[in-house]
XYZ file of C-alpha atoms in Angstrom:
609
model
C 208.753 121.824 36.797
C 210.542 124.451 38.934
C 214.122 122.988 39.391
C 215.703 122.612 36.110
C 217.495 125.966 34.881
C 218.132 126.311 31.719
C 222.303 127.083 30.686
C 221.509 125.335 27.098
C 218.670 124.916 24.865
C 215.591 123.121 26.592
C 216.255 120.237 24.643
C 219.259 119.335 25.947
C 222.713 118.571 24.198
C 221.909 115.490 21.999
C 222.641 114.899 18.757
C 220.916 116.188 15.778
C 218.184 114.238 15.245
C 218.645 110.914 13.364
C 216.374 110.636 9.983
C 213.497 111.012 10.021
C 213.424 114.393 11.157
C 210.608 115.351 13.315
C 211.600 118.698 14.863
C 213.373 121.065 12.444
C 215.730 123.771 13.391
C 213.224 126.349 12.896
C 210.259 124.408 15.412
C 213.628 124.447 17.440
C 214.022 128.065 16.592
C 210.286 128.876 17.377
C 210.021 126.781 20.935
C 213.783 128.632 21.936
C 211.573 132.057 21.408
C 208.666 130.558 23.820
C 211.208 130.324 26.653
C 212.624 132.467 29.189
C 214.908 130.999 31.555
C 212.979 128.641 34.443
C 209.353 130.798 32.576
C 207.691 130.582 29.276
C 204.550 129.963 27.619
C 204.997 126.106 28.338
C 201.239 125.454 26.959
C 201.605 127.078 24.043
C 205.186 125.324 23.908
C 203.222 121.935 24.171
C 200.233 122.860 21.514
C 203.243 123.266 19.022
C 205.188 120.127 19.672
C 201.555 117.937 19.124
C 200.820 119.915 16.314
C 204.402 119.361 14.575
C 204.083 115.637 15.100
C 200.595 115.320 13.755
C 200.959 117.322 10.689
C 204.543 115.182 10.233
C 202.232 111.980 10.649
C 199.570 113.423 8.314
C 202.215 114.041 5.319
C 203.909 110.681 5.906
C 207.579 112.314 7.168
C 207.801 109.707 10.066
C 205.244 107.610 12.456
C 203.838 108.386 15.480
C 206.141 105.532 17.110
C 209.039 107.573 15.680
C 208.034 110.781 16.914
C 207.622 109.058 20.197
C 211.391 107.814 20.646
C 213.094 110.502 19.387
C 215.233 111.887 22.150
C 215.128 115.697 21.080
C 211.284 115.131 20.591
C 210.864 113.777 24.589
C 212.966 116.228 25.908
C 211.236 119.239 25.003
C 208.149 117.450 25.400
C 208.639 116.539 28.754
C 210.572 120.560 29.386
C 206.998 121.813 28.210
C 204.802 119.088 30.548
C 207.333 119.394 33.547
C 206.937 123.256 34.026
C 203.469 123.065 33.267
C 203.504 121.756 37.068
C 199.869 119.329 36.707
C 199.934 116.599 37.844
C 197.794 115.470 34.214
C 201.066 117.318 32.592
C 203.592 115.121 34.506
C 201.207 112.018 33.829
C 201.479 112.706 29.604
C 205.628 113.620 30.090
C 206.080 110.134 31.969
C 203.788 108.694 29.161
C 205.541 110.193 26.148
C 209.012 109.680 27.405
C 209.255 105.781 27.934
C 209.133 105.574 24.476
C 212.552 106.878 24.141
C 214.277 105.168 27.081
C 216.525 103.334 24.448
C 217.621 106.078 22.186
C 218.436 108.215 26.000
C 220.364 105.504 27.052
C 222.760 105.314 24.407
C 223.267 109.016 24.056
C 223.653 108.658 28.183
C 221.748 111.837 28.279
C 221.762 113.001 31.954
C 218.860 115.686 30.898
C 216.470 112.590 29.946
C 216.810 110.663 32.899
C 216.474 113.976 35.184
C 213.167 114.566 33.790
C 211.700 111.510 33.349
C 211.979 111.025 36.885
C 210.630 114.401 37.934
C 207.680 113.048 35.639
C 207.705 109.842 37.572
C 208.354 111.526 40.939
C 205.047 113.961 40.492
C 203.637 110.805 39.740
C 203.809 108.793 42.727
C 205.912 106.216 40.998
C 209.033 107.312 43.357
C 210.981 104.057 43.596
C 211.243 104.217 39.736
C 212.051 108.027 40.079
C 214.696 106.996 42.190
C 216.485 104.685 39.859
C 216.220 106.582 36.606
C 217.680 109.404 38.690
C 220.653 107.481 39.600
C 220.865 106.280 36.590
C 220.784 109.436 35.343
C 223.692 110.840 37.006
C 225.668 107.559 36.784
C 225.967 108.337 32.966
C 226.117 111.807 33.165
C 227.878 113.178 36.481
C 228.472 116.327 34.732
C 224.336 117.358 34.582
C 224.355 119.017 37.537
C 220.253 119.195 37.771
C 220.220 115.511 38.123
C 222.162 115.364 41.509
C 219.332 118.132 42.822
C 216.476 115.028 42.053
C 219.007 112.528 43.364
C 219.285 114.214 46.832
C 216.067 114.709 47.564
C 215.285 110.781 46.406
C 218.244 110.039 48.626
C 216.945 111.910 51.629
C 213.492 110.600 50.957
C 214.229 106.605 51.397
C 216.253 107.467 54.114
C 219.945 107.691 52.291
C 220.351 110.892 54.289
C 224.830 110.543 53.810
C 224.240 109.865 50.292
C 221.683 113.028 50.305
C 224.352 115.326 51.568
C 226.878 113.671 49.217
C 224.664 114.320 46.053
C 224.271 118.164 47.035
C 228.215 118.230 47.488
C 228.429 116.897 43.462
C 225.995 119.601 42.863
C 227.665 122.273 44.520
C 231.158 121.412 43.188
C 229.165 121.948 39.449
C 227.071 125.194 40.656
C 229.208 127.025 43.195
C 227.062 128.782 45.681
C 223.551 127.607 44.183
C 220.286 128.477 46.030
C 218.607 125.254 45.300
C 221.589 123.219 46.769
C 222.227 124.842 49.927
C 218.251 125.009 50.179
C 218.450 121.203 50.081
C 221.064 120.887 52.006
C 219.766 122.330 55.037
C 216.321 120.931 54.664
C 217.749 117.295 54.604
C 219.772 117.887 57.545
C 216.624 119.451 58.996
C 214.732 116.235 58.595
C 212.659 117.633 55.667
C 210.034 115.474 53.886
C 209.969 115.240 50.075
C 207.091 117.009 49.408
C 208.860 119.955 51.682
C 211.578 119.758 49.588
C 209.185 120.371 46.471
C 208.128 123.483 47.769
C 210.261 125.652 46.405
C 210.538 128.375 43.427
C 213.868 128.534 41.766
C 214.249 132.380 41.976
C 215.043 133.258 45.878
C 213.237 136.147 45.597
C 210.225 134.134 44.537
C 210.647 131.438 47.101
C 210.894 133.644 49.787
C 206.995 135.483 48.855
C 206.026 131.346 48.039
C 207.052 130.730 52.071
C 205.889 133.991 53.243
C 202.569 133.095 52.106
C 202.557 136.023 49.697
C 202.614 133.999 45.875
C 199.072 133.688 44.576
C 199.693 129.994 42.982
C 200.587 128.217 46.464
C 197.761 126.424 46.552
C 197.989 125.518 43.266
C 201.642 124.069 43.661
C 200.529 122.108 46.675
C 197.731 120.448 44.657
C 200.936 119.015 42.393
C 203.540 117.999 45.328
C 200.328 116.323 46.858
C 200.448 113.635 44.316
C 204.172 112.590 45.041
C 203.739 110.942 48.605
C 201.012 108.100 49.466
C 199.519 108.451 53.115
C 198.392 104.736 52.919
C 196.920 104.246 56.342
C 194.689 107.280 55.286
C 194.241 105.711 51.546
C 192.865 102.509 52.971
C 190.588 104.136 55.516
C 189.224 106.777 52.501
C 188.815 103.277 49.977
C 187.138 101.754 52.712
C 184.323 104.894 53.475
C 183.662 104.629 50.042
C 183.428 100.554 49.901
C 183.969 100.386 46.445
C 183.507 97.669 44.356
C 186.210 98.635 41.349
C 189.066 100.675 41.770
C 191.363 101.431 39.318
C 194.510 103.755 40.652
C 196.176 106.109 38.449
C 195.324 105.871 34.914
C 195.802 108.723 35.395
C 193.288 109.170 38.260
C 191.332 107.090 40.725
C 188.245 105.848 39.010
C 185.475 103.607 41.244
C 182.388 102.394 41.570
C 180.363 101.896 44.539
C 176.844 100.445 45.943
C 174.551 103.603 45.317
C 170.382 102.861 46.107
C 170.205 99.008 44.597
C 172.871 100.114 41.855
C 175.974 100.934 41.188
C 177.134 104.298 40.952
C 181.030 106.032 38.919
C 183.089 107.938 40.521
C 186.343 109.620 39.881
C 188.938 111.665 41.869
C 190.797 113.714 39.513
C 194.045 112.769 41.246
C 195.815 110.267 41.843
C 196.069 107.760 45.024
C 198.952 109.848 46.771
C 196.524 112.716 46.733
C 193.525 111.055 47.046
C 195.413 110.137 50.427
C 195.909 113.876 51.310
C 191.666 114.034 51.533
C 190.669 114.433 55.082
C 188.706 111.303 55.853
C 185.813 112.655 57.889
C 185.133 114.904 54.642
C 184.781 111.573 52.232
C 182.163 110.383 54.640
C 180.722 113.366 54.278
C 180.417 112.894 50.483
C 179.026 109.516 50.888
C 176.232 110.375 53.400
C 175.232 113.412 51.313
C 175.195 111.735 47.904
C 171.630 111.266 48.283
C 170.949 114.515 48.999
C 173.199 116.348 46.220
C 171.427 114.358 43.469
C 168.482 115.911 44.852
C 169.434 119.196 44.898
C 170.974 118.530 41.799
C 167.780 117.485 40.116
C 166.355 120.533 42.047
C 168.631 123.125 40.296
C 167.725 121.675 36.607
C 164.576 121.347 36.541
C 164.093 125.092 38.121
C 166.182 126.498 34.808
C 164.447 127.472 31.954
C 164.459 124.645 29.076
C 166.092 121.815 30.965
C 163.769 118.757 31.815
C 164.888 115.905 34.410
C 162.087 113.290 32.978
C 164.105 110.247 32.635
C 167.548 112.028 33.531
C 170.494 109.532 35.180
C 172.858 110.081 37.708
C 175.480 109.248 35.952
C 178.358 109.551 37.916
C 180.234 112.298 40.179
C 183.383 113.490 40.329
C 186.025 115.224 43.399
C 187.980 118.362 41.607
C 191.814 118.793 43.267
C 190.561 121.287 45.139
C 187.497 119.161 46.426
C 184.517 121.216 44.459
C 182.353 118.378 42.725
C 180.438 117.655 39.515
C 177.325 115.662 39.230
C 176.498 114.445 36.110
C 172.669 113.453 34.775
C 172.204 112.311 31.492
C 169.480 110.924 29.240
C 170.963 109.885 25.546
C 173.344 111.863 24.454
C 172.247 114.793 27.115
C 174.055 115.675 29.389
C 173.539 118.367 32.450
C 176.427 119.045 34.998
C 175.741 120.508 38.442
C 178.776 121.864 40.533
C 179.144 122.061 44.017
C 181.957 123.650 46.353
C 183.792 121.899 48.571
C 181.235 122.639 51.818
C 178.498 120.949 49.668
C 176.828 124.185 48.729
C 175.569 124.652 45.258
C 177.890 126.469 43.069
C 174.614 128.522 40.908
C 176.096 130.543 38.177
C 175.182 134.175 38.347
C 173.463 134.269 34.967
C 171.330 131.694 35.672
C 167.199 132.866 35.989
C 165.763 133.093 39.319
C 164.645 129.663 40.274
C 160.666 130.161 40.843
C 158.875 130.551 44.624
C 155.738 127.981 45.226
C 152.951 129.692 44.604
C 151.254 128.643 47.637
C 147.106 128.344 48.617
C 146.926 124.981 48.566
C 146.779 122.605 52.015
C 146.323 119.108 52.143
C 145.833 116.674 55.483
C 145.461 113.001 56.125
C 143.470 111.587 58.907
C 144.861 108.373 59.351
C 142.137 105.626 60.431
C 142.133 102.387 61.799
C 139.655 101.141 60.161
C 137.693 102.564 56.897
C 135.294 103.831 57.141
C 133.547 107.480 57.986
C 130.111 108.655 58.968
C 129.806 112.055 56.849
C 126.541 112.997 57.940
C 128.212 113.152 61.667
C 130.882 115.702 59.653
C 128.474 117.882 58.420
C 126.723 118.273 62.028
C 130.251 118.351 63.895
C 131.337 121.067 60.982
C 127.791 123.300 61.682
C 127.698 122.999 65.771
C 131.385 123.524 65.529
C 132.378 126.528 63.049
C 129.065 127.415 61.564
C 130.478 125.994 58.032
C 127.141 124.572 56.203
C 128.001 121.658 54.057
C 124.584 120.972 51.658
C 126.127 119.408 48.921
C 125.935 115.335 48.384
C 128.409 112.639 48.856
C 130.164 111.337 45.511
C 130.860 107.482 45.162
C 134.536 106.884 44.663
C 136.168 103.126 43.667
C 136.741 100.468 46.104
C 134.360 102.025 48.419
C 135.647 105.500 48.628
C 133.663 108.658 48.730
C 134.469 112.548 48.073
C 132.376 115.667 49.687
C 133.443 119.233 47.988
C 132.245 122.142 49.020
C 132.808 126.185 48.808
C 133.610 128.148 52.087
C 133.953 132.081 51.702
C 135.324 131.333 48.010
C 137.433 128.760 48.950
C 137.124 125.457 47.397
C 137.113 122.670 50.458
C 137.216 118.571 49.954
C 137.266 115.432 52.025
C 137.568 112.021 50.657
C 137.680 108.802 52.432
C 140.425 106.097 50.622
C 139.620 103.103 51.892
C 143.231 101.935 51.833
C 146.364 102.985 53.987
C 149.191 105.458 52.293
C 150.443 103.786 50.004
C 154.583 102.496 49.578
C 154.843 102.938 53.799
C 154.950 106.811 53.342
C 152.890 107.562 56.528
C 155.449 105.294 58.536
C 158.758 106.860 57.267
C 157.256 110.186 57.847
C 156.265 109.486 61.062
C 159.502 108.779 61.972
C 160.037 112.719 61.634
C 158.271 113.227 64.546
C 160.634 113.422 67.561
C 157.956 115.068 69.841
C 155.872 111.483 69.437
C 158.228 108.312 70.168
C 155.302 106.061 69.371
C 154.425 108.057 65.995
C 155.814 105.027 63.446
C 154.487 102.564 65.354
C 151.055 104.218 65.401
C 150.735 104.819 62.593
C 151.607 101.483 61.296
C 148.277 99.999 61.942
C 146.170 102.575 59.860
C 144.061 100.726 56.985
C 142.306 104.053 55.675
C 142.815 107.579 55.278
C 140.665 111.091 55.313
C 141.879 113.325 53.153
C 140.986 117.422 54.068
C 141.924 119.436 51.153
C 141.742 123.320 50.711
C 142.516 125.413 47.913
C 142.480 129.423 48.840
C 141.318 130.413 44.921
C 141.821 133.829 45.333
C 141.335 134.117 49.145
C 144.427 135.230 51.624
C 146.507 131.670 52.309
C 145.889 132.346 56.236
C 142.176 131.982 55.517
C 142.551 128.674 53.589
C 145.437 127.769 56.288
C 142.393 128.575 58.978
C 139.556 126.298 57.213
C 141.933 123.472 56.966
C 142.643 123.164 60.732
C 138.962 123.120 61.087
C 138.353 120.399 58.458
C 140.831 118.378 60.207
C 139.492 118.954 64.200
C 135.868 117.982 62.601
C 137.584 115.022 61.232
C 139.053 114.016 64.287
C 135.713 113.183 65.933
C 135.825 110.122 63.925
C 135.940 107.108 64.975
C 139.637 105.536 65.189
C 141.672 108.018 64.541
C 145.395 107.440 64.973
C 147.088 110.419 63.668
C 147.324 113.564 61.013
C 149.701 112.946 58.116
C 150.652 116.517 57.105
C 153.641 118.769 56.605
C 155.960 115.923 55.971
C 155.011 114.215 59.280
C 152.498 112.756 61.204
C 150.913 114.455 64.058
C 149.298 112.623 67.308
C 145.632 113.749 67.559
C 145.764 115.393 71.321
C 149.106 117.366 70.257
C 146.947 118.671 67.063
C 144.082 119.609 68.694
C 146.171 121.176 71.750
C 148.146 123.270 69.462
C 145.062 124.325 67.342
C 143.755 125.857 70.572
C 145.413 129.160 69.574
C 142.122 130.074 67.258
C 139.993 130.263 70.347
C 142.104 133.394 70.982
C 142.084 133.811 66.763
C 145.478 133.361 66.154
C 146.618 131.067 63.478
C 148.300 128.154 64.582
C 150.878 127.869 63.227
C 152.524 124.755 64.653
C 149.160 122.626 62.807
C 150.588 124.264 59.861
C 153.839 124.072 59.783
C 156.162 121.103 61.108
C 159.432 122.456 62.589
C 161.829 119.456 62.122
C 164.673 118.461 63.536
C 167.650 116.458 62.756
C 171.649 116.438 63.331
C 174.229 115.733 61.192
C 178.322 115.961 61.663
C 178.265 119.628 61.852
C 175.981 119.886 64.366
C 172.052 120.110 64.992
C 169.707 121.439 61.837
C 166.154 122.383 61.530
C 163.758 122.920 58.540
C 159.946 123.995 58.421
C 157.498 122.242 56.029
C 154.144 123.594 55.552
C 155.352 127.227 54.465
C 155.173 126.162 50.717
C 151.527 126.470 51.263
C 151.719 129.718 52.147
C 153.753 130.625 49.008
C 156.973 130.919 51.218
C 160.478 128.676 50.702
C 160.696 126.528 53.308
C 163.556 127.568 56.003
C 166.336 125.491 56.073
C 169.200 126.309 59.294
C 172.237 124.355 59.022
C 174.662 123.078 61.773
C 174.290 124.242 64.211
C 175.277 124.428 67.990
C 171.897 124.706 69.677
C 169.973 122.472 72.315
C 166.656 121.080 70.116
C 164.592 123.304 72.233
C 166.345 126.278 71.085
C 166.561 125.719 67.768
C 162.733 124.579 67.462
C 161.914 128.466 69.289
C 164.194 130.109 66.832
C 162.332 128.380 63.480
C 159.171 129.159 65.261
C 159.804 132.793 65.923
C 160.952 132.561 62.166
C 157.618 131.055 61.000
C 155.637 133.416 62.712
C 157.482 136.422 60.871
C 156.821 135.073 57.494
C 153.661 134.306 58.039
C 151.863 137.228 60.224
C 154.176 139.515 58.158
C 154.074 138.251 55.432
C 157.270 138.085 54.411
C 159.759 136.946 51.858
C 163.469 136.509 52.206
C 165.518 137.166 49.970
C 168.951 135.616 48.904
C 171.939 137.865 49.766
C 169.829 139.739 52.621
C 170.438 139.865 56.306
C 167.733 139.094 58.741
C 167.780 140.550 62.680
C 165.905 139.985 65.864
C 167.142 143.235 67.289
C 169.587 146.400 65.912
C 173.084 144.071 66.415
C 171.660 141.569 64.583
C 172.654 140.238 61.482
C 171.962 136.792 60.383
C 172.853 135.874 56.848
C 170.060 135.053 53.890
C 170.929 132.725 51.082
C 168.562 130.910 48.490
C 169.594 127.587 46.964
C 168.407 123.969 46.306
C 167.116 122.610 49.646
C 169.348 120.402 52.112
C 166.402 118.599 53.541
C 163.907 119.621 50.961
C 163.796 118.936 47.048
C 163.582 122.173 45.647
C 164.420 125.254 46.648
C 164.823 126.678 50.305
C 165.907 129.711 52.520
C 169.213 129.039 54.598
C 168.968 131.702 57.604
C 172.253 131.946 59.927
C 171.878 130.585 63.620
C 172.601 133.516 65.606
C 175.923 133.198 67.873
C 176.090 132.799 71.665
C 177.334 135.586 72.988
């Protein structure tokens, strides 16, 4: 609380306490010594005053419903939660301080009912602020601090006469006050509330809090944000989530909402006033991306050392005042937290180990079928005329009709295996749907029944090589009969784009684009890419996030960025800059994938000049 000076102790002019005691004149004594003025250690303040009352509980000296309505008790209480300035803080003061309405009543102490409603007023609770304030002032005109809280309330329902009168009471008891002629020209300047509330007692202090100069503006914001309710914005933000609980204020907004065939917690450590402050398009954000932070969140623990995600939950999530997020996993009585700042990026702590690269050498392709079925001694004399690759070893019988072929090439270790069956769960059809160069790639690929599956592993032969054979597995498989695409690097490719890309080794060049898919896809900040296929190469897959570019630029740009990794063979690394040309410098940074699980390299799009 920053509007309450101190001319007398903190806890007001009340009696003594009535019997039993529960503060004695030495706690008195001891909280007098924590104080200076409007500043003091107000935590500390508040340790002591729950410690005092527990111990007195312990040895039997009074209850804790005693402790509870003693007047003396709430008022330092609340002195201690008030200047704390959290909302949490002014939550326990309004808490603790209803318990002694009575005993505040009769002693028609002015300094009870002034902070009680500054509790309830950083509450949200204003119409009840509002009445204990005048009630406050009704009993005791003379505590000039209560017609501060009564003007403002005044001004704030629209009493704007009655506003003007209150800081004319207050100025008659504080001649020439800061505060008062503050308020008085903000209310005749149309101020709202929460404008009001942003103020330090000390001018000097105010004046560096409006210049922009104090350090803990933001946090003081975070508090007057929970005092007024933007319901329009409330009801739009309740319905972007579409939850099916919601309970307000107790002391925050807890919820639960539809989350993949389940229900999922959630919490906004605020209350509904602020919750109301959120900008909307940024809590439909959170509810699109859910998805993919519980991937990247699973990402980021199973990459640390010693932590498992087998059987781990998510749990529930929860918004920070300042928008950063937690995710919470948990199996038993386990449980992992992942943080995330407000932009969605993953908040890594510095001394966590490096998260491990692929390793890379392995490439896998399906040749999707429409009917199963394969004629392998046609392979092995497409495979010789073709590439000069002699296949001698014999067919192995697989179940259900299947059959295997594996075979060594230069060291490497080569397979293909017919599965009589189409891709099992519709994977081939979602996957398809990647592929924005092919608008009849789902549908296609819908009516496979079997699938040809061209394996390489590179042993201990340069990934390009292994890269290399694979292509030429797949073109020899593509003389098959019914083929209807190539499921590989997370999409599926039509046979005359594959083989027209896969040209490039008649001039022996890898080609790349067989290799590696360069998707696209657009989100609210604007169009992204990704690669997939550089894992196999032992590379992170490229991730470049909202962008402004056509499609066609941004597909050149992750091609020209593919092409460097691989013909250079190189490997980004988080923290470094990346350029085209001596200007350029396009940020590097390594986290848990956007598109991908696991992790990925984010590259900066470069800027139109």
């Amino acid at each position: 609380m920053d509007t309450e000076k101190q001319k007398a102790s903190p806890g007001g002019t009340a009696p003594a306490p009535q019997a039993p005691p529960i503060l004695t004149p030495e706690d008195v004594e001891a909280m007098e010594a924590m104080t200076d003025g409007a500043s003091g250690y107000f935590y500390q303040m508040l340790d002591y005053i729950e410690e005092r009352v527990r111990e007195g509980v312990r040895q039997g000296r009074f209850t804790v419903e005693q402790a509870h309505g003693d007047l003396d008790t709430a008022l330092w209480y609340a002195y201690a939660c008030n200047n704390i300035g959290e909302y949490e803080y002014y939550y326990r003061a309004a808490q603790w301080m209803a318990d002694s309405e009575a005993a505040a009543r009769e002693q028609r102490s002015g300094i009870w009912f002034y902070r009680y409603g500054c509790a309830l007023m950083y509450c949200g609770r204003l119409e009840e602020a509002r009445r204990y304030a005048e009630e406050g002032v009704a009993l005791d005109p003379d505590y000039v601090w209560g017609w501060l809280e009564v003007g403002k309330l005044r001004s704030h329902f629209g009493d704007r006469e009655g506003a003007l009168e209150a800081v004319r009471r207050g100025l008659e008891l504080e001649p020439g006050d800061y505060e008062f002629l503050t308020l008085r020209r903000e209310i005749q300047e149309g101020r709202t509330l929460e404008e009001m509330e942003f103020h330090w007692i000390d001018p000097d202090c105010d004046q560096a809090l409006q210049d922009g100069e104090d350090e803990s503006a933001e946090e003081k914001r975070q508090s007057i944000a929970c005092i007024c309710c933007d319901q329009e914005n409330l009801e739009a933000i309740q319905a972007a989530l579409s939850p099916t609980e919601w309970e307000a204020d107790a002391p925050y907004c807890t919820f639960t909402i539809p989350y993949q065939g389940r229900t999922l917690t959630g919490r906004f450590f605020l209350n509904e006033a602020a919750v109301s402050k959120l900008p909307l398009l940024w809590v439909q954000e959170l509810v699109r991306r859910l998805p993919e932070l519980e991937r990247r969140g699973r990402t980021f623990l199973s990459a640390q050392a010693g932590v498992s995600t087998e059987g781990l939950a998510f749990q529930w999530f929860a918004v920070q005042p300042d928008r950063g997020l937690r995710l919470s996993f948990q199996q038993d009585n386990t449980q992992q937290l992942v943080y995330f700042r407000p932009d969605f990026s993953l908040q890594e702590a510095d001394s966590q180990p490096a998260l491990q690269r692929p390793t890379g050498g392995s490439f896998l392709a399906f040749v999707l079928l429409e009917m199963p079925g394969w004629d392998e001694e046609k392979f092995r004399r497409d495979l010789l005329e073709d590439w000069g690759i002699p296949c001698l070893t014999e067919v192995q019988s697989g179940e259900n009709g299947g059959s295997t072929l594996v075979f060594e090439v230069d060291g490497m270790l080569a397979a293909v295996s017919l599965y009589p069956f189409p891709v099992p769960r519709g994977e081939a059809e979602e996957n398809a749907a990647h592929n924005y160069l092919w608008s009849e790639a789902e549908e296609t690929t819908a009516r496979h029944q079997a699938q040809l599956l061209a394996a390489v592993s590179a042993r201990e032969q340069d990934p390009r090589d292994a890269g290399a054979l694979e292509i030429k597995l797949v073109r020899t498989l593509c003389r098959q009969a019914g083929v209807l695409g190539i499921y590989a690097n997370g999409t599926v490719y039509q046979p005359e784009f594959y083989e027209e890309a896969a040209a490039a080794m008649e001039e022996e060049d890898l080609p790349l684009l067989n290799l590696v898919w360069l998707g696209l896809y657009r989100r609210e900040g604007g169009l992204c890419g990704y690669t997939d296929g550089l894992r196999s190469f032992g590379k992170d897959e490229i991730e470049v996030l909202d962008t402004p570019a056509e499609p066609g630029e941004l597909r050149s740009f992750l091609f020209d960025l593919t092409s460097y990794v691989v013909t250079e063979d190189a490997t980004f690394h988080d923290g470094e800059t990346l350029g085209f040309d001596a200007d350029q410098r396009l940020p590097i940074t390594r986290s848990a994938g956007v598109w991908h699980d696991g992790m990925t390299v984010k590259i900066g799009y470069p800027q139109k000049p």
